[in-house]
PDB file of C-alpha atoms and ligand atoms in Angstrom:
ATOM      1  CA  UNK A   1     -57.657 -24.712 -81.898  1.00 87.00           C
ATOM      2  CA  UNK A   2     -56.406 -24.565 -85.277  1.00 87.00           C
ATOM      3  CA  UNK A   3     -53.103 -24.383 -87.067  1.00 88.00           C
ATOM      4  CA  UNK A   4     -52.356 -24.816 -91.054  1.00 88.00           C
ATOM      5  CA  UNK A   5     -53.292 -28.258 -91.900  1.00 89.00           C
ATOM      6  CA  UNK A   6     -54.669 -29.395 -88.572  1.00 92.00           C
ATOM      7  CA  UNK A   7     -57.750 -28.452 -86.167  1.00 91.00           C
ATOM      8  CA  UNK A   8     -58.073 -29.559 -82.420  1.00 91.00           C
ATOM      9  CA  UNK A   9     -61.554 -30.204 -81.104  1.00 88.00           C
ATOM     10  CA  UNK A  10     -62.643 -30.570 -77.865  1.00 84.00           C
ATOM     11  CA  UNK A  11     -65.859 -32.839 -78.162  1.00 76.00           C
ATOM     12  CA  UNK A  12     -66.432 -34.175 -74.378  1.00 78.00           C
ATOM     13  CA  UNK A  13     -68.996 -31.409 -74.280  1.00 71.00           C
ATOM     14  CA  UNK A  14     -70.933 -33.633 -77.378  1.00 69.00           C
ATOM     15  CA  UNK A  15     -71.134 -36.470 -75.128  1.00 74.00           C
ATOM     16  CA  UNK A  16     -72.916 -35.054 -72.302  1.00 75.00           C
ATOM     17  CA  UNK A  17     -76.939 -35.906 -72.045  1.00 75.00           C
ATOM     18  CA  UNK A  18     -77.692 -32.540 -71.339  1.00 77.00           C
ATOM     19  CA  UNK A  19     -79.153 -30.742 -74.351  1.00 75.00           C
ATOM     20  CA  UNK A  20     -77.797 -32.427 -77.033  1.00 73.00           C
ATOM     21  CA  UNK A  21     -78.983 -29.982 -79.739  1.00 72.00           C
ATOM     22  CA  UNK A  22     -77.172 -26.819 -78.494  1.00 77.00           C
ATOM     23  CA  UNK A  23     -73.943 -29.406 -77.752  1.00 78.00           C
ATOM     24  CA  UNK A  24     -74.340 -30.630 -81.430  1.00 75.00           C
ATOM     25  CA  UNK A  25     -74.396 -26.783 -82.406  1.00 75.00           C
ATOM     26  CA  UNK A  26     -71.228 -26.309 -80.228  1.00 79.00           C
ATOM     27  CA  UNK A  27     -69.182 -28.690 -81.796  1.00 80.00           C
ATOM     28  CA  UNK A  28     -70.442 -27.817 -85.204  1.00 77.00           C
ATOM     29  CA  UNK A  29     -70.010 -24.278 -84.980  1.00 80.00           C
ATOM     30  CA  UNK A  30     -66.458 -25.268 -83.441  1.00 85.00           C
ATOM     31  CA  UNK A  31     -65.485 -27.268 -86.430  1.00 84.00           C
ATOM     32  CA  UNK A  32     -66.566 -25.141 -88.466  1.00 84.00           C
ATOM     33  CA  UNK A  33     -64.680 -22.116 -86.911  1.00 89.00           C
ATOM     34  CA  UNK A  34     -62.066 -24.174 -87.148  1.00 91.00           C
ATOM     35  CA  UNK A  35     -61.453 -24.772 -90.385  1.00 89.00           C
ATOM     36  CA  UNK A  36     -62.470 -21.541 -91.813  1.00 91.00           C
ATOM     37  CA  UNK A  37     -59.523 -20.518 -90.370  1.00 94.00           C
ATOM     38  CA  UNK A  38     -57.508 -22.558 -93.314  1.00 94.00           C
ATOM     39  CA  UNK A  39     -58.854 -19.539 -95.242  1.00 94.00           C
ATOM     40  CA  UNK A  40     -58.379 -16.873 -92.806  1.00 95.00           C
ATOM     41  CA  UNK A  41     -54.862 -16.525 -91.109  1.00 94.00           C
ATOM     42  CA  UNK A  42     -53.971 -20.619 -92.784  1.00 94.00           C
ATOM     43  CA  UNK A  43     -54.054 -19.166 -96.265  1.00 96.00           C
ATOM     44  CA  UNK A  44     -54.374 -15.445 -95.831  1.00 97.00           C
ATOM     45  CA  UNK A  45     -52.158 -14.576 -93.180  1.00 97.00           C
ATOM     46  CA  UNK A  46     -52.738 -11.441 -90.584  1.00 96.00           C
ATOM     47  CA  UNK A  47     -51.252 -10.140 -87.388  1.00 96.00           C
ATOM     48  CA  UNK A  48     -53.270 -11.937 -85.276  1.00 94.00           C
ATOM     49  CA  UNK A  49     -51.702  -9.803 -82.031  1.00 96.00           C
ATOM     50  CA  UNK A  50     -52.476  -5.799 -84.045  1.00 95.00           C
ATOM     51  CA  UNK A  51     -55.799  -6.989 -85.981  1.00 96.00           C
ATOM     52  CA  UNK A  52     -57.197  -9.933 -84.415  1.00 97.00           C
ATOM     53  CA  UNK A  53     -60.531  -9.144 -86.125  1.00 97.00           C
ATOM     54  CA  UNK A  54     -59.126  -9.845 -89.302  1.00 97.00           C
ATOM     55  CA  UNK A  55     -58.739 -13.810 -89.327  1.00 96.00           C
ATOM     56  CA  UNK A  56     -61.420 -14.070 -86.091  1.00 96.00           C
ATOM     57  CA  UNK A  57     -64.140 -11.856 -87.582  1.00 96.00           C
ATOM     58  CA  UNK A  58     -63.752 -13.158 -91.049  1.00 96.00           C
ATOM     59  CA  UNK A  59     -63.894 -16.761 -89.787  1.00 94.00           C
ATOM     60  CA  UNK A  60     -66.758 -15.946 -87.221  1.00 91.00           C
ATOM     61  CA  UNK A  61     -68.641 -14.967 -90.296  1.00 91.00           C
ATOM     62  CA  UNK A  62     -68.081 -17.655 -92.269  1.00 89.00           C
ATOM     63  CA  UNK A  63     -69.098 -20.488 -89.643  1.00 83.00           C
ATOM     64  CA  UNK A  64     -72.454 -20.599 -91.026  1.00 70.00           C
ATOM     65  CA  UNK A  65     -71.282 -20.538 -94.674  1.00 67.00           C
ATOM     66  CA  UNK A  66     -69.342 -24.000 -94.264  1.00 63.00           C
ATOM     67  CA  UNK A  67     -71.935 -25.841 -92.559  1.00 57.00           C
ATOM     68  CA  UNK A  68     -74.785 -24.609 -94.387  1.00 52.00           C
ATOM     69  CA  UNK A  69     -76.431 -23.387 -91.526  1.00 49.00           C
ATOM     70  CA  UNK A  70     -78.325 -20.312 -93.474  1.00 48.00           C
ATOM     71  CA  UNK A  71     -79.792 -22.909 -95.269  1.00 49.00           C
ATOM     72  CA  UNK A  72     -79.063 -25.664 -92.652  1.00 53.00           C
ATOM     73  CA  UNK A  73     -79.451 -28.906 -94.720  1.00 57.00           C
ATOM     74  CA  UNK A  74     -77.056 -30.220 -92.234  1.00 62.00           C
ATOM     75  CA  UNK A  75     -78.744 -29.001 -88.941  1.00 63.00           C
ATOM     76  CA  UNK A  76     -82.341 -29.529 -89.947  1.00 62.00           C
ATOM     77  CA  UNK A  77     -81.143 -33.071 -90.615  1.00 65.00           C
ATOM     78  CA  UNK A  78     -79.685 -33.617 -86.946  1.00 64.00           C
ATOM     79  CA  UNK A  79     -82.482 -31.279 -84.907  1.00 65.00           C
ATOM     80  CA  UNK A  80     -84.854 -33.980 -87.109  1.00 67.00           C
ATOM     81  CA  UNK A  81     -83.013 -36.935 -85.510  1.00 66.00           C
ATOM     82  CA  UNK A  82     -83.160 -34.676 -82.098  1.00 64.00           C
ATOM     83  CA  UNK A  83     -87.400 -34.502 -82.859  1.00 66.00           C
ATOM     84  CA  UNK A  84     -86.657 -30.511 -82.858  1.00 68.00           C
ATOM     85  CA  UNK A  85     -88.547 -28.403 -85.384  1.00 67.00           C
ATOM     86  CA  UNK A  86     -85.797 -25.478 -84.575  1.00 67.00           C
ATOM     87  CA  UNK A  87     -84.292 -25.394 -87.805  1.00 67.00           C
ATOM     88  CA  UNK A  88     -87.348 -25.697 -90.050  1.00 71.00           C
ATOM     89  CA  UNK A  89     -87.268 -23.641 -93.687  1.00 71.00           C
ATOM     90  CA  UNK A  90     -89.644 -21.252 -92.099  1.00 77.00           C
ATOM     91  CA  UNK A  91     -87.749 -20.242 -89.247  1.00 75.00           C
ATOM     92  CA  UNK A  92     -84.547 -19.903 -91.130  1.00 70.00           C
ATOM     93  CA  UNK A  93     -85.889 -17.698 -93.659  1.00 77.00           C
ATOM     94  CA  UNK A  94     -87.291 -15.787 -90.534  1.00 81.00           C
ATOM     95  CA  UNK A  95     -84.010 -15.466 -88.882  1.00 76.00           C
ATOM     96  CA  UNK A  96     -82.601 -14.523 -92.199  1.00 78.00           C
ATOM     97  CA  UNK A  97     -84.970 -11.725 -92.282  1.00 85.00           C
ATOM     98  CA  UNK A  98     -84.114 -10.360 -88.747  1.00 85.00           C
ATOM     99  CA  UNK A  99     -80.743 -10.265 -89.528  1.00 83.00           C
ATOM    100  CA  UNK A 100     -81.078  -7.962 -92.652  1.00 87.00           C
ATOM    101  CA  UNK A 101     -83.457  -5.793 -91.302  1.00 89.00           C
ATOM    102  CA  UNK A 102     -81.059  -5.456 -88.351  1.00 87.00           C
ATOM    103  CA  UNK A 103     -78.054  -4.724 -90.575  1.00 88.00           C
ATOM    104  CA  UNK A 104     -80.261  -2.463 -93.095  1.00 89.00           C
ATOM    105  CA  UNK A 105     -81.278  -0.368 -89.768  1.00 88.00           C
ATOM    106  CA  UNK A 106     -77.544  -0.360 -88.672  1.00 86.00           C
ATOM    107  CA  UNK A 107     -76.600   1.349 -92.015  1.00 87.00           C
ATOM    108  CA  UNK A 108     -79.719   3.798 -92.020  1.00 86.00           C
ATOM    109  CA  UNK A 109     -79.252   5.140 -88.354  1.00 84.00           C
ATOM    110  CA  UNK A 110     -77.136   6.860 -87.090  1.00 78.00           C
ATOM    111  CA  UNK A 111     -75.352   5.048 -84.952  1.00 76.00           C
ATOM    112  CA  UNK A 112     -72.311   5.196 -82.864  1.00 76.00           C
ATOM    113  CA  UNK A 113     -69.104   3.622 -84.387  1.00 77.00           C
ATOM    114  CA  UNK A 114     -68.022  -0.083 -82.977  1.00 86.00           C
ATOM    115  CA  UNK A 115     -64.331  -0.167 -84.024  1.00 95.00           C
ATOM    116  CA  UNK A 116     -62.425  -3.282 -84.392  1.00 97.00           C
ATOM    117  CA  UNK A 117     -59.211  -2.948 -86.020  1.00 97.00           C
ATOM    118  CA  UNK A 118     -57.824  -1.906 -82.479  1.00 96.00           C
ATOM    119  CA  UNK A 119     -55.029  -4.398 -81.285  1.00 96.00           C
ATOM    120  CA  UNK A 120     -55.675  -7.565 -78.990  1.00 96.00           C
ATOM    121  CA  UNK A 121     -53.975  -5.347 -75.552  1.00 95.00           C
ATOM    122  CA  UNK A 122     -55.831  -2.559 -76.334  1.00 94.00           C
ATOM    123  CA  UNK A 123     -59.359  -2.800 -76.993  1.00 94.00           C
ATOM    124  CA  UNK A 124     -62.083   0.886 -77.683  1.00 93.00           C
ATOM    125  CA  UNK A 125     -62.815   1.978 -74.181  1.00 92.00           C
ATOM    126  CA  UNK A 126     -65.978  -0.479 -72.953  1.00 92.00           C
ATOM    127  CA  UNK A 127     -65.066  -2.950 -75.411  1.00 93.00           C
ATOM    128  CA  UNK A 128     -64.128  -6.549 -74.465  1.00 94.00           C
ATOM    129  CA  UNK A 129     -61.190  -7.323 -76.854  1.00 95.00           C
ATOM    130  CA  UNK A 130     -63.079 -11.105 -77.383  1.00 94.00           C
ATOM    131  CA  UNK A 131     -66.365  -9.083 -78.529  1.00 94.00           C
ATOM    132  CA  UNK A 132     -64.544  -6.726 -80.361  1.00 95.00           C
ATOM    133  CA  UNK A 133     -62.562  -9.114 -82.199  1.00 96.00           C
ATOM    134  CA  UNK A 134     -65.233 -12.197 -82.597  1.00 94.00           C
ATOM    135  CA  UNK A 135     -68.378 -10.279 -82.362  1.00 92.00           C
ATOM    136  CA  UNK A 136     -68.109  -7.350 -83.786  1.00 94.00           C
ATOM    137  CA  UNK A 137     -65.668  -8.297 -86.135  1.00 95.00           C
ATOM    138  CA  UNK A 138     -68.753 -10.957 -87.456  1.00 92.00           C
ATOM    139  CA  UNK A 139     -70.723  -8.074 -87.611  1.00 92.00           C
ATOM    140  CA  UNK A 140     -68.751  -5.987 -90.000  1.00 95.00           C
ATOM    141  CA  UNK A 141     -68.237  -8.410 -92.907  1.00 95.00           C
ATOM    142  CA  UNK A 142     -72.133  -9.314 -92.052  1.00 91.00           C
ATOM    143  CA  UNK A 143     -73.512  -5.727 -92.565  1.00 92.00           C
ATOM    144  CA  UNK A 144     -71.003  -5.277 -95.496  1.00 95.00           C
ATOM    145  CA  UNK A 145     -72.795  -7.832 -97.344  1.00 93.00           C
ATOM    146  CA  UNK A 146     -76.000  -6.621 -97.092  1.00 92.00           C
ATOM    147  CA  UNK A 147     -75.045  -2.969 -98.061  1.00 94.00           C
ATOM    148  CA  UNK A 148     -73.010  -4.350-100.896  1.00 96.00           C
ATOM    149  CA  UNK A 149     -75.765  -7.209-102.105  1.00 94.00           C
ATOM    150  CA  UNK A 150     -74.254 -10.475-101.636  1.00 91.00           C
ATOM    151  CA  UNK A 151     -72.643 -11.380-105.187  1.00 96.00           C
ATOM    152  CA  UNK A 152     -70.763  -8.270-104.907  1.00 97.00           C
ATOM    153  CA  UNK A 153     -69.692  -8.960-101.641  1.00 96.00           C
ATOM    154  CA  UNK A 154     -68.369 -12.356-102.172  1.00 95.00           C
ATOM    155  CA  UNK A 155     -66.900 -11.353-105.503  1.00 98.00           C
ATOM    156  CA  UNK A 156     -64.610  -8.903-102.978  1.00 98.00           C
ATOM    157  CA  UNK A 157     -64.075 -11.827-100.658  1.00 97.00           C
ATOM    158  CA  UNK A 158     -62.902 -14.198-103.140  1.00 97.00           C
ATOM    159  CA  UNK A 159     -60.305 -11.111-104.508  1.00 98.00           C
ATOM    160  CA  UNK A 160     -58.913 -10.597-101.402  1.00 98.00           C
ATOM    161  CA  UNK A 161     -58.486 -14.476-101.020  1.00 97.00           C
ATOM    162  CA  UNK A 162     -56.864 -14.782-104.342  1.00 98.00           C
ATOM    163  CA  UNK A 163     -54.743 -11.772-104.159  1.00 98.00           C
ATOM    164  CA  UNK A 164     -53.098 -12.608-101.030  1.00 98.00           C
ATOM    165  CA  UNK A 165     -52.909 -15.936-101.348  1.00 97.00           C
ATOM    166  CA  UNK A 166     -50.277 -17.330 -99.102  1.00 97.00           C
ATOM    167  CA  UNK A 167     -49.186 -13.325 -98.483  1.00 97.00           C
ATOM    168  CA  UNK A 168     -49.789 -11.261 -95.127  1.00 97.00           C
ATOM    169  CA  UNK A 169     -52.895  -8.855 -95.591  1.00 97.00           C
ATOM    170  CA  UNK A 170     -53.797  -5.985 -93.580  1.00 97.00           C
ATOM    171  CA  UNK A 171     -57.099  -4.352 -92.783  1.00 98.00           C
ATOM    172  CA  UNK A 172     -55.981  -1.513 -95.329  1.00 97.00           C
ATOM    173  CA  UNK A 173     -55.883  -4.407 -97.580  1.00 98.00           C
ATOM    174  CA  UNK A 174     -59.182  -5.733 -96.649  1.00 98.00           C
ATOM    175  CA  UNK A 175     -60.851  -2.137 -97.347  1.00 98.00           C
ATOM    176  CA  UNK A 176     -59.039  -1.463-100.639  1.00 98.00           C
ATOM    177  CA  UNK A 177     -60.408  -4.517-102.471  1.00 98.00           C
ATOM    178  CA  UNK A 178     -64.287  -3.807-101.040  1.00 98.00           C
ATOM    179  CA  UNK A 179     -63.800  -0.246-102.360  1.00 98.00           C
ATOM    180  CA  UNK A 180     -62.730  -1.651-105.385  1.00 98.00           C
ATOM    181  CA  UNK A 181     -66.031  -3.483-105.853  1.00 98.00           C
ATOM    182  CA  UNK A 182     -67.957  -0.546-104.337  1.00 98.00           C
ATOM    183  CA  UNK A 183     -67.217   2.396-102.919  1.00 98.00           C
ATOM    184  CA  UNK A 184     -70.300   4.213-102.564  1.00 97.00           C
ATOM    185  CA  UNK A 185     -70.995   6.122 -99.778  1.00 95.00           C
ATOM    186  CA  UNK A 186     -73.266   3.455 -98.242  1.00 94.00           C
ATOM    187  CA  UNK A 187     -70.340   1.241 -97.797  1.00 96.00           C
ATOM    188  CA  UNK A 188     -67.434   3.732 -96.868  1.00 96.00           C
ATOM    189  CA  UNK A 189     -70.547   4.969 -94.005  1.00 94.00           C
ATOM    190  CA  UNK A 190     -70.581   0.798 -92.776  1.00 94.00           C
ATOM    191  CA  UNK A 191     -66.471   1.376 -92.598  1.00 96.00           C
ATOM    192  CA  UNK A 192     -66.329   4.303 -90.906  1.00 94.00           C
ATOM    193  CA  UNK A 193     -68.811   2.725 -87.843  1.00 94.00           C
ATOM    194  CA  UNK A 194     -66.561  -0.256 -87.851  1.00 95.00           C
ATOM    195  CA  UNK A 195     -62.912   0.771 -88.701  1.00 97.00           C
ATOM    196  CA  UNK A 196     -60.730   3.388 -86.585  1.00 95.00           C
ATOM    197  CA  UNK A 197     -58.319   5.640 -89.551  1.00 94.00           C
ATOM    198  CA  UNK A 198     -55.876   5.774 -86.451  1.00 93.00           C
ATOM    199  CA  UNK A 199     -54.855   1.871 -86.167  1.00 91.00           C
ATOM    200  CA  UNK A 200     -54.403   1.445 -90.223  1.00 90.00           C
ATOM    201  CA  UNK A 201     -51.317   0.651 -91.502  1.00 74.00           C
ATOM    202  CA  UNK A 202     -50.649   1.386 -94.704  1.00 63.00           C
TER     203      UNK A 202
HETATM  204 ZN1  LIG B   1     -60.761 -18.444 -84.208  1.00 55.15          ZN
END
């Protein structure tokens, strides 16, 4: 659980015997979840209750960022001590590659919209407001970044950090820096799968 300042972890699941490597990524990815949110709702506050996706999504995304597990220094080390070969170079950069050719064909096709800027008590039809807000939510910063190329991307990220710094943002927010970075019709297409016009405030 987190609040500014201060996480709460539940570890008890770390102790157990019982696969210790997907425990260890548990608690890791908890930690990390954890304190991304210092950036996302700590620093940059939202309405958690109208657009949960904005401080879940955005720290969903970033778990992997803080612990390095893209390039999983940190993992590889512990899976070593665990005698797993999980988190070798190889499969990383293999993963990596799944993901973008997943995101690339999400941005090609023509696929149906998964909205996420809906409120937390009322969730697109067939949508679990958890998935929509933690899942998909992940998703949309992840498939931004690969239609904007990553230093563009973060550039936007590190804006919208910056310019509301210890201020209340809002998905319309959100958008108007990553248009102001790029808004080619690539990008405004990712928007349009992700983000509903009818819950934006201005
Ligand atoms: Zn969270």
């Amino acid at each position: 659980m987190e609040y500014p300042g201060l996480i709460m972890i539940d570890a008890s699941g770390f102790l157990q015997k019982k696969h210790p490597l997907d425990r260890y990524n548990e608690l890791t990815e908890d930690v990390s979840h954890e304190v991304d949110h210092q950036w996302f709702y700590g620093t940059v506050g939202s309405d958690e209750y109208m657009e949960p996706w904005l401080d879940e999504g955005l720290t969903n995304f970033l778990e992997n960022g803080v612990y390095d597990l893209t390039y999983t220094k940190s993992k590889a080390y512990c899976a070593n001590l665990m005698h797993s070969k999980f988190y070798s170079r190889k499969n990383v950069k293999r993963a990596n590659k799944i993901l973008r050719e997943n995101a690339n064909a999400f941005i090609n096709k023509n696929q149906k919209a998964n909205y996420i800027n809906y409120p937390v008590n009322n969730p697109p039809k067939g949508v679990d407001t958890e998935d929509m807000a933690y899942e998909l939510g992940m998703d949309f910063p992840a498939v931004l970044k690969v239609a904007m190329g990553e230093n563009k991307f973060f550039d936007a990220l590190h804006d919208y950090y910056q310019t509301y710094y210890l201020k209340q943002a809002t998905t319309q927010d959100f958008l108007n820096i990553i248009r102001k970075y790029d808004n080619s019709k690539k990008v405004n297409d990712v928007i349009n799968k992700f983000i509903d016009p009818k819950y934006l405030s201005e």
